[in-house]
CSV table of C-alpha atoms in Angstrom, one decimal:
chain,number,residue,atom,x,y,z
A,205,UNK,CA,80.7,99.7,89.1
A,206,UNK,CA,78.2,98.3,91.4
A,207,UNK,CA,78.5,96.6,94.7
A,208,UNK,CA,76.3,93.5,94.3
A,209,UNK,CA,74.0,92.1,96.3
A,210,UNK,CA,74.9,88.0,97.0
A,211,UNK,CA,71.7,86.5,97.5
A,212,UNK,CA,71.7,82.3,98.4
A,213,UNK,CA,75.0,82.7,100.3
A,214,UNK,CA,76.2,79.1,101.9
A,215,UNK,CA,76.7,81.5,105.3
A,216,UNK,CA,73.0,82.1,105.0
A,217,UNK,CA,73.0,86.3,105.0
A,218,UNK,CA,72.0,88.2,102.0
A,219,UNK,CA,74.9,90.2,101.8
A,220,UNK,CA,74.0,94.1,100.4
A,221,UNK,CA,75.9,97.1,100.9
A,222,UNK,CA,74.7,101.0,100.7
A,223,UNK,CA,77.1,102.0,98.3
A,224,UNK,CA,74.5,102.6,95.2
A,225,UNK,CA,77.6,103.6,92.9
A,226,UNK,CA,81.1,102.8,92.8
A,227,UNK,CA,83.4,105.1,90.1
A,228,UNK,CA,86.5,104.7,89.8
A,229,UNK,CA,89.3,105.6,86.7
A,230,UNK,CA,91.3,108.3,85.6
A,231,UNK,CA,89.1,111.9,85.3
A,232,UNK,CA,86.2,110.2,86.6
A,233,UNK,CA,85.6,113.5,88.5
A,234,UNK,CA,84.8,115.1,85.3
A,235,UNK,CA,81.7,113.0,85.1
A,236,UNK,CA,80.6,114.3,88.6
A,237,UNK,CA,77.3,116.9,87.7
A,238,UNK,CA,76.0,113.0,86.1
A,239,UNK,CA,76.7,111.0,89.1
A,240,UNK,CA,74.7,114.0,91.4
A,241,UNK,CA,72.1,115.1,89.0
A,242,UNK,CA,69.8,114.2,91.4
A,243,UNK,CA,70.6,116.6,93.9
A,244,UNK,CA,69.6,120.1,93.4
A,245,UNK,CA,72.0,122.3,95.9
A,246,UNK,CA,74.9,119.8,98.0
A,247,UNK,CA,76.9,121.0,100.7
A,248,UNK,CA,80.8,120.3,100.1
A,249,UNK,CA,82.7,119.7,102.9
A,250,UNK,CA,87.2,119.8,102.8
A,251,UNK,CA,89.5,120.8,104.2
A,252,UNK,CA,92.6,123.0,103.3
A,253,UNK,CA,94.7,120.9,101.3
A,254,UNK,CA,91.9,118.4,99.6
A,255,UNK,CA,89.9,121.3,98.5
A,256,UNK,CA,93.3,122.2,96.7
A,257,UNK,CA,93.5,119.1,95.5
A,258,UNK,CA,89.6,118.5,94.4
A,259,UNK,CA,87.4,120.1,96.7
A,260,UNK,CA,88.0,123.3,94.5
A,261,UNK,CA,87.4,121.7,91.1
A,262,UNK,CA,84.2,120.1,92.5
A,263,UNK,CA,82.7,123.4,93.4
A,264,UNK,CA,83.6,124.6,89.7
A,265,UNK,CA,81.8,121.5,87.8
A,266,UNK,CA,78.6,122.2,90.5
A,267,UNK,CA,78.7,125.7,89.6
A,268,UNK,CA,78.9,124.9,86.0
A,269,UNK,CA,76.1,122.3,85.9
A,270,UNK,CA,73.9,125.0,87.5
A,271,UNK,CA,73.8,123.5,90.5
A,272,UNK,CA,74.7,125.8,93.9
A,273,UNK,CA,76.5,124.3,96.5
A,274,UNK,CA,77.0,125.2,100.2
A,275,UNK,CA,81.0,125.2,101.2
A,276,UNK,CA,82.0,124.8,104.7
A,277,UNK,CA,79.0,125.8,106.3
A,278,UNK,CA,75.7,123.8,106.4
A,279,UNK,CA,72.3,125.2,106.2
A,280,UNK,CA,68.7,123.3,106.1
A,281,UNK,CA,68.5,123.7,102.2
A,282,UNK,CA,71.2,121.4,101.0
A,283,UNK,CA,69.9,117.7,99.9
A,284,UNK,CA,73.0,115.9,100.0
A,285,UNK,CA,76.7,115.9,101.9
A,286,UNK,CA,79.9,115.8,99.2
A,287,UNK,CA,82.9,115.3,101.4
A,288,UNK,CA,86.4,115.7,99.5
A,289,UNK,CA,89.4,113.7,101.4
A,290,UNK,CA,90.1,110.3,103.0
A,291,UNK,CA,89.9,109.7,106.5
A,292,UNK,CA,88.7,112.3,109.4
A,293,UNK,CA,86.8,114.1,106.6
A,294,UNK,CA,84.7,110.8,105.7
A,295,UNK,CA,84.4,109.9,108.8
A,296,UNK,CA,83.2,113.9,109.7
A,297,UNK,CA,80.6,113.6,106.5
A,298,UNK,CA,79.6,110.3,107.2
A,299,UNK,CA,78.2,111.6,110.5
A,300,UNK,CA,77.0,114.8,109.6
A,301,UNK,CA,75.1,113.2,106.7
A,302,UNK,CA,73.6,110.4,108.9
A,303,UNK,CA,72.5,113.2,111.3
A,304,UNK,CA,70.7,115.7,108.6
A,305,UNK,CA,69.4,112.3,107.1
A,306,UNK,CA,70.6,113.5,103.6
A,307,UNK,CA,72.4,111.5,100.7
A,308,UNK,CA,76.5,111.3,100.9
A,309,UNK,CA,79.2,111.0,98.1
A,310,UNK,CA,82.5,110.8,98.9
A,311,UNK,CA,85.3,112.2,96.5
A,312,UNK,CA,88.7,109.9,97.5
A,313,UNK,CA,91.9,112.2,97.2
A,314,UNK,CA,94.1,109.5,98.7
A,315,UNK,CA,94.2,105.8,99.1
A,316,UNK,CA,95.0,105.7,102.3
A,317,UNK,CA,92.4,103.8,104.4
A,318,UNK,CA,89.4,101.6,104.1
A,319,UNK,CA,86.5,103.3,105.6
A,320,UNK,CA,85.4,104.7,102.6
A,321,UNK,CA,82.4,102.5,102.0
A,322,UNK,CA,81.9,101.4,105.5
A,323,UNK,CA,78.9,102.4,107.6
A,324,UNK,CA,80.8,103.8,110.9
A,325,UNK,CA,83.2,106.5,111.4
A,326,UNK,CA,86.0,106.1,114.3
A,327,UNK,CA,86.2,108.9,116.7
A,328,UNK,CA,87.5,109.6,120.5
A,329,UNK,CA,85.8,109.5,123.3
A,330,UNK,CA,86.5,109.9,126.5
A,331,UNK,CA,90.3,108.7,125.8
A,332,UNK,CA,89.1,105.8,123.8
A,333,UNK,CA,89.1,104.9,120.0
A,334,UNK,CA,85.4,104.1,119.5
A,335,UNK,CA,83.4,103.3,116.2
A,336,UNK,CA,80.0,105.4,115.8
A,337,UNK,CA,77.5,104.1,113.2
A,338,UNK,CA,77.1,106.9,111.1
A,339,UNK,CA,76.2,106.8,106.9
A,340,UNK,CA,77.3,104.9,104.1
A,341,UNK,CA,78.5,106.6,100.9
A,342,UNK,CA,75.8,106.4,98.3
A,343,UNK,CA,78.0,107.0,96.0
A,344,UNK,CA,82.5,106.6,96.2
A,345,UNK,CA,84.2,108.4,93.4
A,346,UNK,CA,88.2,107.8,93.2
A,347,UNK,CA,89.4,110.0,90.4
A,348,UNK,CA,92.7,108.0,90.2
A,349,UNK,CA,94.0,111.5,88.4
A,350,UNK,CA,94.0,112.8,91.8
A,351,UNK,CA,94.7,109.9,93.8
A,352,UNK,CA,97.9,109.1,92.2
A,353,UNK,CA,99.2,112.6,93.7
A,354,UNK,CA,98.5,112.2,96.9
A,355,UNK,CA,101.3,111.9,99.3
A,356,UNK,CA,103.3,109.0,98.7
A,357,UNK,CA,103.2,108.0,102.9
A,358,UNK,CA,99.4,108.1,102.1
A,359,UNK,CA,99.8,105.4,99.3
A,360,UNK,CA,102.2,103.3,101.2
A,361,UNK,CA,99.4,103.4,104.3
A,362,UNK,CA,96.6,102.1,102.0
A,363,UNK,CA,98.6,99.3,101.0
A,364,UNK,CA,99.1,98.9,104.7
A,365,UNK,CA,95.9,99.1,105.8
A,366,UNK,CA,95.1,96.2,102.9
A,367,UNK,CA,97.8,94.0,104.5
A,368,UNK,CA,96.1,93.8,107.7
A,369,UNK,CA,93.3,92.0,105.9
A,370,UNK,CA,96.1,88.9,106.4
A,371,UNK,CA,95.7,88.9,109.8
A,372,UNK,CA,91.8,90.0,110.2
A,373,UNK,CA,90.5,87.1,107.9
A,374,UNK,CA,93.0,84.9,110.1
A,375,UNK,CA,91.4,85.8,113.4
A,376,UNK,CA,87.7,85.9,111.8
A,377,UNK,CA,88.5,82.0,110.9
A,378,UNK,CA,90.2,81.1,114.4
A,379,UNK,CA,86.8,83.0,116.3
A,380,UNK,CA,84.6,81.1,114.3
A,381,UNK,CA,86.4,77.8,115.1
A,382,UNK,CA,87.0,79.3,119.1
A,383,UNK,CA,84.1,80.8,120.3
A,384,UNK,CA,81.5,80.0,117.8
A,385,UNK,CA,80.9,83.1,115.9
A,386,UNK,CA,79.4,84.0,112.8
A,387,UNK,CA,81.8,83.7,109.5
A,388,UNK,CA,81.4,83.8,105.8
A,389,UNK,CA,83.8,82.3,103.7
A,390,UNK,CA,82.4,84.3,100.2
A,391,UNK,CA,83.0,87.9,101.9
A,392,UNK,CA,86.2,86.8,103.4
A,393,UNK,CA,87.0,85.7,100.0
A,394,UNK,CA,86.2,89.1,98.3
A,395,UNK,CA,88.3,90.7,100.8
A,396,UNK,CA,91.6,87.9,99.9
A,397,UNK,CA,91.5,88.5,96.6
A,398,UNK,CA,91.4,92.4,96.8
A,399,UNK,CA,93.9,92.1,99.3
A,400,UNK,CA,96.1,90.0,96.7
A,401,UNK,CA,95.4,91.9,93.5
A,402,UNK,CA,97.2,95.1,95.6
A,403,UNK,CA,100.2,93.0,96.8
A,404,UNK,CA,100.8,91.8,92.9
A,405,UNK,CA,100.8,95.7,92.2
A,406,UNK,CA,102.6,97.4,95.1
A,407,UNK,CA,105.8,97.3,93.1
A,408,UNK,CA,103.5,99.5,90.9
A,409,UNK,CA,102.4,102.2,94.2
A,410,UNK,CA,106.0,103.6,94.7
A,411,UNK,CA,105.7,104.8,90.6
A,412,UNK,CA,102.5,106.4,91.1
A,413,UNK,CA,101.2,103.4,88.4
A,414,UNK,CA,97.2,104.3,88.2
A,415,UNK,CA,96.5,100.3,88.0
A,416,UNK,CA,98.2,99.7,91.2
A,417,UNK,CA,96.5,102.7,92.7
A,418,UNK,CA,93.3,101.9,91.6
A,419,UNK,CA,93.9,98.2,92.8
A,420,UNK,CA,94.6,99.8,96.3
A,421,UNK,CA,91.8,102.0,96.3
A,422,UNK,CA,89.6,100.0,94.8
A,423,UNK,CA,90.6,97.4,97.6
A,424,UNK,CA,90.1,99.4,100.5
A,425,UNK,CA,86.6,100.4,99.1
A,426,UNK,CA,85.9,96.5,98.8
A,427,UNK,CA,87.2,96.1,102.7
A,428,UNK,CA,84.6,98.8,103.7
A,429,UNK,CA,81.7,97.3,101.6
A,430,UNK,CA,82.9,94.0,103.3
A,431,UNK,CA,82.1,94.8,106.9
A,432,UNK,CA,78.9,96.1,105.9
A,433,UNK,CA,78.0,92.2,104.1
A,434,UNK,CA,79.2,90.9,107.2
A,435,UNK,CA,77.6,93.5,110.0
A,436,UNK,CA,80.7,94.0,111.8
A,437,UNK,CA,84.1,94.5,111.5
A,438,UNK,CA,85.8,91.0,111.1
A,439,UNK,CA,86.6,91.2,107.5
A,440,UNK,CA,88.9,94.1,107.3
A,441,UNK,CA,90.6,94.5,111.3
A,442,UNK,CA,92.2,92.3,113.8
A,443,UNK,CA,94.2,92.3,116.5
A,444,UNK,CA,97.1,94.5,114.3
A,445,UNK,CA,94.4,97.6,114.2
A,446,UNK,CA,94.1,97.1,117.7
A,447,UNK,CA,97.7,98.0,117.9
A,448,UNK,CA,97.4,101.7,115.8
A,449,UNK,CA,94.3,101.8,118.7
A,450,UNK,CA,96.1,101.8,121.6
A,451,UNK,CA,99.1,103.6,119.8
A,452,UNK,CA,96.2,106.7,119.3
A,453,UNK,CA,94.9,106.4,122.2
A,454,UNK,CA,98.3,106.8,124.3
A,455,UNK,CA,98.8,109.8,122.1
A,456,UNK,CA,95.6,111.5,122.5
A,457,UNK,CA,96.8,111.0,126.5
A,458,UNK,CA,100.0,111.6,126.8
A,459,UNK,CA,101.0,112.9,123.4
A,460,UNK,CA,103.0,110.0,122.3
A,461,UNK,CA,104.0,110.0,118.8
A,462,UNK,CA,101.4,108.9,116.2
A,463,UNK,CA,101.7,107.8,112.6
A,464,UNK,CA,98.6,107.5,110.1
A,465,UNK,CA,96.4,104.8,110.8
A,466,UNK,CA,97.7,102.0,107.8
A,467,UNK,CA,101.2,103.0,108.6
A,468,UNK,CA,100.6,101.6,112.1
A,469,UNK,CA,98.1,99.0,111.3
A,470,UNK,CA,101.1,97.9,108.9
A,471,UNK,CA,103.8,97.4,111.8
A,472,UNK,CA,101.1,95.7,113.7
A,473,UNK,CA,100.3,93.7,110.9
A,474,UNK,CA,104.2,92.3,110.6
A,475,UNK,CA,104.3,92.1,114.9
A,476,UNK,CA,101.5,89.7,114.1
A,477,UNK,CA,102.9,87.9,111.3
A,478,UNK,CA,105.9,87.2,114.0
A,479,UNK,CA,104.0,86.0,116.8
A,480,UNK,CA,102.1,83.7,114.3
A,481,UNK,CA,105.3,82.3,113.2
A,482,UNK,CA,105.8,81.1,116.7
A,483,UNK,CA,102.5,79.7,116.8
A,484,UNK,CA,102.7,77.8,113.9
A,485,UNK,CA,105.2,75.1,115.7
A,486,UNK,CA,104.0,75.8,119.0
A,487,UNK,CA,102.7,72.4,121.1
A,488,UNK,CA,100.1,74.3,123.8
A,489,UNK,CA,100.4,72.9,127.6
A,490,UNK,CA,96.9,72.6,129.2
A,491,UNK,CA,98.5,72.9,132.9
A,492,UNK,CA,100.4,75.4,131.8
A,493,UNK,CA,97.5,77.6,130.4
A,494,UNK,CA,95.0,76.7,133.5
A,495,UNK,CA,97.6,77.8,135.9
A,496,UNK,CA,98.9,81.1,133.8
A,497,UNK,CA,94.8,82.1,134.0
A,498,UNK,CA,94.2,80.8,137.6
A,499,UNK,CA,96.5,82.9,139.4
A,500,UNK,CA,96.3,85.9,136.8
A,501,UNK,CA,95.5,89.0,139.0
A,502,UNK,CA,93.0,91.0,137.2
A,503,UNK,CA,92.8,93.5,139.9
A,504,UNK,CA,96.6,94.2,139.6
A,505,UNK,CA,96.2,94.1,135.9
A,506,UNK,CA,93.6,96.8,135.6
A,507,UNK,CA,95.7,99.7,137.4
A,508,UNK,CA,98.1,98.5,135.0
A,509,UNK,CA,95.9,99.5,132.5
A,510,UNK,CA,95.1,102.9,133.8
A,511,UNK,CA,98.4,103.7,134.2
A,512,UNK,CA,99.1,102.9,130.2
A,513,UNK,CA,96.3,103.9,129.0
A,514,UNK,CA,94.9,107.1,130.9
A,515,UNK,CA,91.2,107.7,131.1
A,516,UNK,CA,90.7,105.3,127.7
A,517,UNK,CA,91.1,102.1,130.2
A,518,UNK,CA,88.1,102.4,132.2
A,519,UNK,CA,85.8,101.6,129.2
A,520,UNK,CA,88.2,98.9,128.4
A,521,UNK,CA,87.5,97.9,132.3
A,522,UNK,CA,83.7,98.5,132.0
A,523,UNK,CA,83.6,96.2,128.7
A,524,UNK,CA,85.5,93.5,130.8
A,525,UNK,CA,82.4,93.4,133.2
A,526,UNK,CA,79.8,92.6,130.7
A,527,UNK,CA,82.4,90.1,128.4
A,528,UNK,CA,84.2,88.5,131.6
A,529,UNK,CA,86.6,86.9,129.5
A,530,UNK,CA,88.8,86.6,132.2
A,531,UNK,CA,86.6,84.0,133.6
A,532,UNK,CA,88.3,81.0,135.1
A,533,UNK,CA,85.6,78.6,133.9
A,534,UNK,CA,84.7,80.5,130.7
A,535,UNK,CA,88.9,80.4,130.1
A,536,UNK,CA,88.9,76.4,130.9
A,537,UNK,CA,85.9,75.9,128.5
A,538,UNK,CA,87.6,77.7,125.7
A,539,UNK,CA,90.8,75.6,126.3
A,540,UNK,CA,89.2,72.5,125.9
A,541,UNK,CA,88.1,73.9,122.6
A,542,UNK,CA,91.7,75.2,121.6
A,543,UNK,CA,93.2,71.9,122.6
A,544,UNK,CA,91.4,69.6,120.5
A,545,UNK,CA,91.4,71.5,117.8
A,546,UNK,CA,94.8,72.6,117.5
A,547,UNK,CA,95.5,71.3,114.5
A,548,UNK,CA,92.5,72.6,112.3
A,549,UNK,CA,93.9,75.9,114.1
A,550,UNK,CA,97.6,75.9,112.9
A,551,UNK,CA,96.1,75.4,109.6
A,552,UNK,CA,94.3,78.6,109.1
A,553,UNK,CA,97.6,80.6,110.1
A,554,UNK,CA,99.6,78.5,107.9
A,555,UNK,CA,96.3,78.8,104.9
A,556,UNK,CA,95.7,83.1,105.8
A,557,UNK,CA,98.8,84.5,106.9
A,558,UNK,CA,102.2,85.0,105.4
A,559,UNK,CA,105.4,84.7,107.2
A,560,UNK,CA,107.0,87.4,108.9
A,561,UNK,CA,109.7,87.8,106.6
A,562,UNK,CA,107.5,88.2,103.4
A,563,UNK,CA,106.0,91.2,105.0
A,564,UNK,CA,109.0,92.1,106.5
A,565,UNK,CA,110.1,92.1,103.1
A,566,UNK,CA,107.0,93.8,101.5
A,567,UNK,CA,107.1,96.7,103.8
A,568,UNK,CA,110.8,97.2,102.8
A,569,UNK,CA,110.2,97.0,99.4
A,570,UNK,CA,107.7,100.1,99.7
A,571,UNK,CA,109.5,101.9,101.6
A,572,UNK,CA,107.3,101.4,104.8
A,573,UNK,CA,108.1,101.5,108.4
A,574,UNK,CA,108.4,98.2,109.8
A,575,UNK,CA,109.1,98.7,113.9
A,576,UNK,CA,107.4,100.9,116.2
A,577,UNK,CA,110.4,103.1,117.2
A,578,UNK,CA,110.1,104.0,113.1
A,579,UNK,CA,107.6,105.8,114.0
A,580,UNK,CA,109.0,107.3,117.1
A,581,UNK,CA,107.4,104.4,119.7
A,582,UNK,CA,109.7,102.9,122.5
A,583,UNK,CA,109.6,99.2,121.4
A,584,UNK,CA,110.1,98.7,125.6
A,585,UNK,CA,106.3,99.7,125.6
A,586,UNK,CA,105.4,96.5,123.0
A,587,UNK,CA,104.2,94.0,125.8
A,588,UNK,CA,102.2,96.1,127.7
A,589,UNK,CA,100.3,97.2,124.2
A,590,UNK,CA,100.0,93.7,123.2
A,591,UNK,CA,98.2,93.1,126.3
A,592,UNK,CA,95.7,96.1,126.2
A,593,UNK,CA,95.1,94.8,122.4
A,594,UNK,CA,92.8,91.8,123.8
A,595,UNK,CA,91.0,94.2,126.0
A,596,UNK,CA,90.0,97.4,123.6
A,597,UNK,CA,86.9,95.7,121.9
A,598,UNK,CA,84.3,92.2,122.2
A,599,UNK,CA,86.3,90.3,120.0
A,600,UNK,CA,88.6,87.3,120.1
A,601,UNK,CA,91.8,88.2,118.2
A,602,UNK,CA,95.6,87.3,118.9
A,603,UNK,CA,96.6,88.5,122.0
A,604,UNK,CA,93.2,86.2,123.3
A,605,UNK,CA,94.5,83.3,122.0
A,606,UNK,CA,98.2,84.2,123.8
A,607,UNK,CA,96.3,84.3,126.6
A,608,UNK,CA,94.1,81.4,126.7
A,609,UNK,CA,97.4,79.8,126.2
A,610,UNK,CA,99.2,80.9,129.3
A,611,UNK,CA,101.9,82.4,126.6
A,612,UNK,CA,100.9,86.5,126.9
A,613,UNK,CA,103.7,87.1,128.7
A,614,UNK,CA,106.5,85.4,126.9
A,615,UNK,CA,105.5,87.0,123.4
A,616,UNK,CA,109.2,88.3,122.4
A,617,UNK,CA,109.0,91.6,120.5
A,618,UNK,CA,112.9,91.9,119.6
C-alpha cells in the first residue's frame, strides 16, 4: 500500500507524505529481507519485550538474507535505522535516523498510537511535552500476526487515540472559521473515515479480530500521514491530547500517576464530548465574555500555573509572550467573530462530534477507562488542567473558545 500523493486539492496544497511503503496483513514480516533489499547492513533498535516479540525474529530473517545487522549499538557503517515497537522506540528511531541522515522502517508490535508515520517525535524538555521534527518512516510494516498479541490496554489505547480524531477535526473546523487558519476538508476527510472504519470494528479489538486490528492500525498510520499532508498537527490532536499533556507533564514533576498516551487522550476525548454537549445549546453573552476577559488577572493566573505545573509552565508563559492571546483587544476582535457566527459554529460540533454518551458508551464497551481518577488522577485537579490545556501550544482548541466566552470557569467536570 501506498500513501498517495493528492495533487489539484480544492485547499490548494499538494498533499505528499514520506512514507514510501505502507505493509500491512497477517506474516507481512516474513516478506521483510524484500521490503529492505536495498540496504546492505541496518541497525535494529528494541527494546526488551518487542525484541521478544519481533525484534528477535527480525534479526533472524536479516541474518538469513545475508544481510548483517547492528543490535543495540550504532556504528558509522549501518545504512538504515529498523526500529521494532510503538511509541518511545519510534519516536527514539525517528530521531536517531534523522540525525545519522539514514533510511527508517518501522516494525509496529502494537496499535497503540498514531505517530507511526508522522514526521516528529514527542519528547520532555525542561518539564514540558514538546514535539521535535525528527524522520518519517520510509517504510511502516504492521504484521497484524504480532499486533493482534499485543497487550490488550495497548489495543484499547489505539482505538483511543483514533477517537480523539472527533474532537481534533472539530477544533481544526472551529480555528479555521475563528482565527482564520489553514484547513482542508479532503485530509480531514481521510482522517473521518479511518476514524469510522475503527469504530464499526471495535466490537472486533476486544477478540483480537485481525480486521479490526488492522483497521486500528491502519488508522493510526493514516492519522500520522495526515499531519504530514497538512504540515501540522490539526488533523489527528486537539484540545483532548492536550489533556494526556499536562497529565505527563504533572507526572514527570511531581510523579502523579500516568496512563499511556490513547488511554488518556481517550478520557480527554469523552471530557470534551461533555463540554461540547453544553455548547451545543449554549446562547454566548457578549458582556458577559468582555467582562470575564477584562478583569482576568494574568499575572495571578501565571503563578497559578507554576504551581500546577512545575518548571513545564514557564515555556507555557514564554509562548504567551509571543501569542498574547490574552489580549483584551485581540480577545474582543475574536468575539465579534464568535458572535456572528455562532450558528455555523454549533454546526460543526453537532456535524464532527458525537455526544458524550455514545463515547461514554464506546469506552465502556471496550473496556476503557472513562474518568481521570480511573487512572489514578484526583478529578478535583480537572479545572485547573482544562485551563493549562489552552496555554500548552499556538493553537486554538476548546478550552480557547471557553474562554473567549467568559465560560472557563463554570466548565462542570462531575
Amino acid at each position: 500500500m501506498v500513501l498517495q500523493e493528492i495533487q489539484h486539492c480544492p485547499c490548494g496544497k499538494i498533499h505528499r507524505s514520506s512514507v514510501k511503503q505502507l505493509v500491512v496483513g497477517a506474516g507481512v514480516l516474513e516478506t521483510l529481507p524484500e521490503i529492505v533489499k536495498d540496504f546492505a547492513k541496518p541497525f535494529v533498535l528494541a527494546d526488551v519485550h518487542t525484541f521478544a516479540a519481533a525484534g528477535k525474529r527480525v534479526t533472524e530473517l536479516l541474518a538469513a538474507a545475508g544481510k548483517p545487522c547492528a543490535v543495540m549499538h550504532f556504528d558509522n557503517s549501518c545504512d538504515a535505522v529498523i526500529a521494532v515497537g510503538s511509541g518511545v522506540l519510534n519516536d527514539t528511531g525517528k530521531i536517531l535516523a534523522a540525525l545519522a541522515g539514514k533510511p527508517y522502517v518501522i516494525v509496529g508490535t502494537a496499535a497503540s498510537m498514531d505517530g507511526y508515520a508522522s514526521a516528529s517525535s514527542s519528547v520532555e524538555r525542561d518539564g514540558l511535552k514538546i514535539t521535535l521534527p525528527s524522520k518519517c518512516p520510509d517504510i511502516v510494516i504492521g504484521d497484524t500476526d504480532i499486533l493482534k498479541d499485543a497487550p490488550m490496554r495497548m489495543l484499547i489505547s489505539g482505538l483511543g487515540d483514533m477517537l480523539a480524531k472527533y474532537i481534533s477535526i472539530c477544533e481544526w473546523r472551529l480555528s479555521h472559521i475563528i482565527t482564520g487558519e489553514y484547513y482542508c476538508e479532503a485530509v480531514a476527510q481521510m482522517v473521518r473515515s479511518a476514524m469510522h472504519t475503527c469504530v464499526e470494528h471495535a466490537d472486533g479489538l476486544l477478540r483480537r479480530d485481525e480486521r479490526a486490528v488492522q483497521a486500528v492500525f491502519e488508522g493510526l498510520v493514516l492519522g500520522g500521514a495526515a499531519m504530514e499532508y497538512a504540515g501540522m498537527s490539526r488533523p489527528a490532536s486537539g484540545v483532548e491530547h492536550y489533556f494526556s499533556h499536562i497529565w505527563d507533564m504533572r507526572g514527570l514533576e511531581f510523579g502523579t500517576p500516568v496512563d499511556l498516551h490513547g488511554i488518556q487522550c481517550a478520557i480527554g476525548t469523552l471530557y470534551a464530548a461533555e463540554i461540547y454537549d453544553f455548547l451545543r445549546t449554549y446562547t454566548p453573552d457578549k458582556q458577559k465574555a468582555l467582562d470575564y476577559v477584562k478583569h482576568f488577572d494574568y499575572e495571578a493566573y501565571q503563578e497559578k500555573l507554576r504551581a500546577f505545573l512545575g518548571k513545564g509552565a514557564q515555556a507555557m508563559i514564554a509562548l504567551e509572550q509571543k501569542e498574547q492571546k490574552y489580549n483584551v483587544q485581540k480577545h474582543a476582535e475574536r468575539l465579534e467573530i464568535i458572535l456572528n457566527r455562532w450558528p455555523e459554529i454549533q454546526t460543526v460540533i453537532n456535524e464532527e462530534v458525537p455526544h458524550a454518551e455514545d463515547i461514554r458508551a464506546l469506552l465502556r464497551k471496550i473496556g476503557a477507562p472513562e474518568r481521570a481518577d480511573d487512572i489514578g488522577l484526583d478529578e478535583r485537579d480537572l479545572p485547573r488542567v482544562f485551563h493549562a490545556t489552552k496555554d500548552i501550544r499556538d493553537k486554538y482548541v476548546l478550552s480557547r473558545l471557553c474562554f473567549d466566552l467568559g465560560i472557563i470557569d463554570e466548565i462542570n467536570f462531575e
